[in-house]
Amino acid sequence: MKSILFVCLGNICRSPLAEGIARNYIKEKNLDIEVSSAGTASWHEGKEPCERSIKVALEFGVDISKQRAKQVKKSDFTKYDLIIALDNSNLKDLQKLSNNAKNLQKLGFYGYNNECVPDPYYFKEFDGFYEVFKMIDTCVKNLINQNT
């Protein structure tokens, strides 16, 4: 595995966290893997991750503040070895866009009994971001360990 694309809905909460966690872990393990993130929707293109995602990531030593949202493209299905959806809805959208590409998986497959990573954007309490961060952290590290 040489490349991973993490995909959520808007590319401002979950997938930037996954990208940031993966980058740190890849650097720590001295691996050669390209990572990026994208959203299935285009609403936030060019915008930085949401403030709460930036804050929780920094608390765990992960800086995602320089990332900018982008929308997934058809060419991504051949560019990346793995396309990782953060929930079932994103997975279905990616399957439609790619005509069921073989390199699609759900992040929850790598931990948490294949559960979806909930979208914290709509959480009223900040604590939900901690839970989402921990869930993504576990799954991303398992994904990398199982594929290297």
Coordinates of C-alpha atoms in Angstrom, one line a residue:
M1 CA 0.0 0.0 0.0
K2 CA 1.4 3.3 -1.1
S3 CA -1.5 5.7 -0.8
I4 CA -4.8 6.3 1.1
L5 CA -7.6 8.8 0.7
F6 CA -9.9 9.3 3.7
V7 CA -13.4 10.5 2.7
C8 CA -16.3 12.0 4.7
L9 CA -19.1 14.2 3.7
G10 CA -17.7 17.8 3.7
N11 CA -14.0 17.2 4.4
I12 CA -13.9 19.5 7.4
C13 CA -14.2 17.2 10.4
R14 CA -13.6 13.5 10.2
S15 CA -11.5 13.0 7.1
P16 CA -9.1 15.8 8.0
L17 CA -8.6 14.2 11.4
A18 CA -8.0 10.8 9.7
E19 CA -5.5 12.4 7.3
G20 CA -3.7 14.2 10.2
I21 CA -3.5 11.1 12.4
A22 CA -2.3 9.0 9.5
R23 CA 0.4 11.6 8.6
N24 CA 1.8 11.6 12.1
Y25 CA 1.7 7.9 12.5
I26 CA 3.3 7.3 9.1
K27 CA 6.1 9.7 10.0
E28 CA 6.5 8.1 13.4
K29 CA 6.8 4.6 11.8
N30 CA 9.1 6.0 9.0
L31 CA 6.8 4.6 6.3
D32 CA 6.4 5.8 2.7
I33 CA 2.7 6.2 2.3
E34 CA 0.9 9.2 0.7
V35 CA -2.3 10.3 2.5
S36 CA -5.0 12.8 1.7
S37 CA -8.6 13.5 2.4
A38 CA -11.7 14.6 0.5
G39 CA -15.4 15.0 0.9
T40 CA -18.3 13.5 -1.2
A41 CA -19.9 17.0 -1.2
S42 CA -18.4 20.2 -2.5
W43 CA -19.9 22.7 0.1
H44 CA -16.7 23.4 1.9
E45 CA -14.1 23.3 -0.9
G46 CA -11.1 25.4 -0.1
K47 CA -12.0 25.9 3.5
E48 CA -10.0 24.8 6.5
P49 CA -11.2 22.1 8.9
C50 CA -13.8 23.1 11.4
E51 CA -12.5 24.9 14.5
R52 CA -13.4 22.0 16.9
S53 CA -11.6 19.4 14.8
I54 CA -8.5 21.6 14.7
K55 CA -8.7 22.1 18.5
V56 CA -9.1 18.5 19.4
A57 CA -6.4 17.4 17.0
L58 CA -3.9 19.9 18.5
E59 CA -4.7 18.6 21.9
F60 CA -3.4 15.2 20.7
G61 CA -0.4 16.7 18.9
V62 CA -1.9 16.6 15.4
D63 CA -1.9 19.8 13.4
I64 CA -4.6 19.8 10.7
S65 CA -5.0 23.6 10.4
K66 CA -3.2 23.9 7.0
Q67 CA -5.5 21.3 5.3
R68 CA -8.1 22.6 2.9
A69 CA -11.3 20.8 1.9
K70 CA -11.7 19.2 -1.5
Q71 CA -14.2 17.0 -3.2
V72 CA -13.4 13.5 -4.2
K73 CA -12.9 13.0 -8.0
K74 CA -13.3 10.0 -10.2
S75 CA -9.6 10.0 -10.9
D76 CA -9.0 9.4 -7.1
F77 CA -10.1 5.8 -7.5
T78 CA -7.1 5.0 -9.6
K79 CA -4.7 7.4 -7.9
Y80 CA -5.1 5.9 -4.4
D81 CA -4.6 2.3 -3.3
L82 CA -7.2 2.6 -0.7
I83 CA -10.2 4.9 -0.5
I84 CA -11.5 4.9 3.1
A85 CA -15.1 6.0 3.8
L86 CA -15.9 7.3 7.3
D87 CA -19.5 6.0 7.3
N88 CA -22.0 4.0 5.3
S89 CA -23.5 7.0 3.5
N90 CA -20.1 8.1 2.2
L91 CA -19.3 4.5 1.2
K92 CA -22.6 4.3 -0.8
D93 CA -21.8 7.6 -2.5
L94 CA -18.3 6.4 -3.3
Q95 CA -19.6 3.1 -4.7
K96 CA -21.9 5.0 -7.0
L97 CA -19.3 7.4 -8.2
S98 CA -16.7 4.7 -8.8
N99 CA -19.0 1.9 -10.1
N100 CA -18.1 -0.2 -7.1
A101 CA -14.3 0.1 -7.2
K102 CA -12.5 -2.7 -5.4
N103 CA -10.3 -0.3 -3.3
L104 CA -13.2 1.0 -1.2
Q105 CA -13.4 0.2 2.5
K106 CA -15.0 1.7 5.6
L107 CA -12.7 3.0 8.4
G108 CA -14.8 1.2 11.1
F109 CA -13.7 -2.1 9.5
Y110 CA -10.3 -1.5 11.3
G111 CA -11.9 -1.2 14.7
Y112 CA -15.1 -0.7 16.6
N113 CA -16.9 -3.7 15.0
N114 CA -17.2 -2.1 11.6
E115 CA -19.2 0.8 13.0
C116 CA -19.5 4.2 11.3
V117 CA -17.6 7.1 12.6
P118 CA -20.3 9.6 13.6
D119 CA -20.2 13.1 12.1
P120 CA -19.3 15.4 15.1
Y121 CA -20.2 18.5 13.1
Y122 CA -23.7 18.3 14.5
F123 CA -22.7 17.5 18.1
K124 CA -23.7 20.2 20.6
E125 CA -21.1 19.1 23.1
F126 CA -17.3 19.3 22.4
D127 CA -16.8 15.9 24.1
G128 CA -18.1 14.2 21.0
F129 CA -15.0 15.4 19.1
Y130 CA -12.8 13.6 21.6
E131 CA -14.7 10.3 21.1
V132 CA -14.6 10.7 17.3
F133 CA -10.8 11.5 17.5
K134 CA -10.1 8.4 19.6
M135 CA -12.2 6.2 17.3
I136 CA -10.4 7.5 14.2
D137 CA -7.0 7.2 15.9
T138 CA -7.5 3.6 16.7
C139 CA -8.9 2.7 13.3
V140 CA -6.3 4.6 11.3
K141 CA -3.4 3.0 13.2
N142 CA -4.9 -0.5 12.7
L143 CA -5.5 0.2 9.0
I144 CA -1.8 1.2 8.5
N145 CA -0.5 -1.7 10.7
Q146 CA -2.6 -4.3 8.8
N147 CA -1.6 -3.0 5.3
T148 CA 2.1 -2.5 5.7

